[in-house]
Coordinates of C-alpha atoms in Angstrom, one line a residue:
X1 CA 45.7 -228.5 -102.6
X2 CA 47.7 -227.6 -105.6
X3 CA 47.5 -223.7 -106.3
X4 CA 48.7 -221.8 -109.8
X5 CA 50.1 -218.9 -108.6
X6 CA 51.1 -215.0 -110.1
X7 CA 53.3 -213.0 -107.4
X8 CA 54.5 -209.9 -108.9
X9 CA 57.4 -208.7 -106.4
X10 CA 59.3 -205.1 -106.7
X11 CA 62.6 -205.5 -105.7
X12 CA 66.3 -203.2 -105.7
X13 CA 67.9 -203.2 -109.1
X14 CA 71.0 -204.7 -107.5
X15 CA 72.7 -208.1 -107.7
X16 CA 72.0 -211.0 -106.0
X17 CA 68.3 -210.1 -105.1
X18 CA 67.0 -212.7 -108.1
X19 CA 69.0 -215.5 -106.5
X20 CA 67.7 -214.7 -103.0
X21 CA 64.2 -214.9 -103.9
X22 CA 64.8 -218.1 -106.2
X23 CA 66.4 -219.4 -103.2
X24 CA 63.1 -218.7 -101.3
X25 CA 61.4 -221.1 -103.0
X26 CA 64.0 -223.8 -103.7
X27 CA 64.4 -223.8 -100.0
X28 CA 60.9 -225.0 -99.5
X29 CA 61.3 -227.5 -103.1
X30 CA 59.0 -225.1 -105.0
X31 CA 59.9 -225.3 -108.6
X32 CA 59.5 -221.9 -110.3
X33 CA 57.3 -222.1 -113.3
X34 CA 58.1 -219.0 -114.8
X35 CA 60.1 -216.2 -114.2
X36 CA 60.6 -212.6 -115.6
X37 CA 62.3 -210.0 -114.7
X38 CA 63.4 -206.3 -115.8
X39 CA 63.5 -202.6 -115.2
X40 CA 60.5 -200.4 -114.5
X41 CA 60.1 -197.1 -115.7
X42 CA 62.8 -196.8 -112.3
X43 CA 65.8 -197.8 -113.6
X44 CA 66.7 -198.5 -109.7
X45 CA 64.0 -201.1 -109.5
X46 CA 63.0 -204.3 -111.2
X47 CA 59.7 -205.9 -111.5
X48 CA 60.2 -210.0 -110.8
X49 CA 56.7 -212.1 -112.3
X50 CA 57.1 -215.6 -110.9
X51 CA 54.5 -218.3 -111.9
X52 CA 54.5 -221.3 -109.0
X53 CA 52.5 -224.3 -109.1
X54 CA 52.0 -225.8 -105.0
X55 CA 50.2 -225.8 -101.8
X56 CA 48.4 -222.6 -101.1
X57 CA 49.8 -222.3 -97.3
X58 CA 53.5 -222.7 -98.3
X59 CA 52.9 -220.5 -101.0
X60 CA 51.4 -217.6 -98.8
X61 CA 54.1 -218.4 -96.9
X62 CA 56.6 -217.6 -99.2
X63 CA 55.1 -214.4 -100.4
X64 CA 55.2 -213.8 -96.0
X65 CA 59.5 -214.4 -96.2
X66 CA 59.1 -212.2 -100.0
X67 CA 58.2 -209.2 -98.1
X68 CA 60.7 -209.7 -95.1
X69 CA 63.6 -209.7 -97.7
X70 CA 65.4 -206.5 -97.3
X71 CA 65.5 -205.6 -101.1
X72 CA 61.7 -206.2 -101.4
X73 CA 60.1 -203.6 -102.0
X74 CA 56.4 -204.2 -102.7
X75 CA 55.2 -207.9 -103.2
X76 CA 51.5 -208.6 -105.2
X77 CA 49.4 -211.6 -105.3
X78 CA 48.6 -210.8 -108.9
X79 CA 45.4 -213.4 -108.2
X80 CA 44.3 -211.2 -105.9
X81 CA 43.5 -208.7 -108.9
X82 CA 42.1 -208.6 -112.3
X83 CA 45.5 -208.3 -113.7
X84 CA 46.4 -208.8 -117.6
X85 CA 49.1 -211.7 -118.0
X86 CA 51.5 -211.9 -121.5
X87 CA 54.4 -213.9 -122.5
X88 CA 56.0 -214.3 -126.2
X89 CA 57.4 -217.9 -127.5
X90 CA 59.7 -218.2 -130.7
X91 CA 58.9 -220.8 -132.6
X92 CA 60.7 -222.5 -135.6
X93 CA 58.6 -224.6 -137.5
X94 CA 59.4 -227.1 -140.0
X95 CA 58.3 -226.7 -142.9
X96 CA 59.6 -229.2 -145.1
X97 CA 57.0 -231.3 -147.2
X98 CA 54.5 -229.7 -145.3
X99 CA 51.5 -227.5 -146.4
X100 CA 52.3 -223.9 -146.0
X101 CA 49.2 -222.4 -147.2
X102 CA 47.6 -224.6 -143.7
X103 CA 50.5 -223.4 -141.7
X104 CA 50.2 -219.9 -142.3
X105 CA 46.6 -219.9 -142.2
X106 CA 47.1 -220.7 -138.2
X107 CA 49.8 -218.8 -137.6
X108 CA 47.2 -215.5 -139.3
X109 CA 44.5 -217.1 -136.8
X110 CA 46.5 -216.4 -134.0
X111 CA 47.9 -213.1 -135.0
X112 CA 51.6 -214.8 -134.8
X113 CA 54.6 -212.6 -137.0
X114 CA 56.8 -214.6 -139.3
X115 CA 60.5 -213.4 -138.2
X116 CA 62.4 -215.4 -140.3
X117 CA 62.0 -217.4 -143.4
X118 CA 64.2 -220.6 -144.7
X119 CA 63.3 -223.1 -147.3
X120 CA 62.8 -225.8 -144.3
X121 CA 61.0 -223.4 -141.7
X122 CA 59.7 -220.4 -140.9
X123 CA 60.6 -218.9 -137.2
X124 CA 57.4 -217.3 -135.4
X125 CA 56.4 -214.7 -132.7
X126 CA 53.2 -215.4 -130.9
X127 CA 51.8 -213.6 -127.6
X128 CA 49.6 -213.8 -125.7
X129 CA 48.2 -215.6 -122.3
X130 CA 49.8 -219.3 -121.3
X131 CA 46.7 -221.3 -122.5
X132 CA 47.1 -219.0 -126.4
X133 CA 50.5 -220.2 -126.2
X134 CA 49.9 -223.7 -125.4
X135 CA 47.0 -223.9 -127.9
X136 CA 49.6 -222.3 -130.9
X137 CA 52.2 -225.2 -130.1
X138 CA 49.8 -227.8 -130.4
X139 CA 49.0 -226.9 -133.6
X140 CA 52.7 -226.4 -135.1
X141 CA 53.5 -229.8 -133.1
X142 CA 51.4 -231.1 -136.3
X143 CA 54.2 -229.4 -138.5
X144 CA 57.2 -229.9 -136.5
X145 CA 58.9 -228.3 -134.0
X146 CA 62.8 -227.6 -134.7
X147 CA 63.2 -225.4 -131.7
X148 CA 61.3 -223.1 -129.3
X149 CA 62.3 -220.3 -126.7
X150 CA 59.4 -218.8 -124.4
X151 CA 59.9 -215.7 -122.3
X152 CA 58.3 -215.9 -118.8
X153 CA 55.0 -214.6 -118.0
X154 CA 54.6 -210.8 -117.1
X155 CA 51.6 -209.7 -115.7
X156 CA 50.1 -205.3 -114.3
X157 CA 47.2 -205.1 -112.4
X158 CA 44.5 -204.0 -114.4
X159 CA 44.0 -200.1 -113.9
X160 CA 40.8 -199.1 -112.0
X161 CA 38.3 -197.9 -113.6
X162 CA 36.7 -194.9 -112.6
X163 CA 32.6 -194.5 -111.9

């Protein structure tokens, strides 16, 4: 059965590591969904958020060969936790013709930051979860979408809470 899946995998800030790991799951025909990666508050290690979409044994598998990899460090089924997931997508929307007053109305709704401003479009920040995301571009689809950039998804573990 087909499995959305969060792995959150601590790994040597060295060359080379992301393209061993992405060559995990190319190996096995795995297309990576989304992927992240940058420093932690250790500048000698990164923090690597993959999103895969696939069968849940090859999957576990994979996070198996992820923690046999000599510069992993500490691999996490982020489904395994309540975790908090983000991810930002620059949008620039057309805005000729259109009705601006509408336009910014949604972009307010969904807390999204005008970055830039021309007489044909407006280029917006919106964050939030994958389905926040999704829902945003439907809307500006309605508008026109002149071009788009999305960063991967990150994702923490929620802290505990104490009792």
């Amino acid at each position: 059965m087909e499995k959305k899946k969060t792995i959150s995998v601590l790994v040597t800030n060295q060359p080379g590591v992301l393209a061993r790991i992405a060559g995990l799951f190319s190996s096995r025909n795995f297309n990576i969904e989304s992927l992240a990666v940058g420093e932690t508050e250790d500048p000698e290690i990164s923090r690597m958020t993959i999103v895969a979409t696939g069968d849940e044994l090859v999957l576990e598998q994979i996070i198996k060969q992820l923690n046999k990899l000599i510069d992993t460090l500490k691999v996490i089924d982020m489904d395994e936790n309540e975790h908090i997931e983000r991810e930002l997508a620059l949008i620039k929307i057309n805005t000729e013709g259109k009705n601006l007053t509408e336009l910014m109305h949604i972009v307010n709704i969904y807390k999204g930051k005008v970055l830039d401003t021309a007489p044909d479009c407006l280029t917006v920040e919106i964050t939030g979860d994958d389905n926040r995301i999704n829902s945003f571009i439907e809307l500006a689809k309605n508008f026109g979408i002149k071009e788009m950039v999305r960063t991967g998804t990150i994702a923490l573990a929620r802290a505990k809470k104490k009792k």
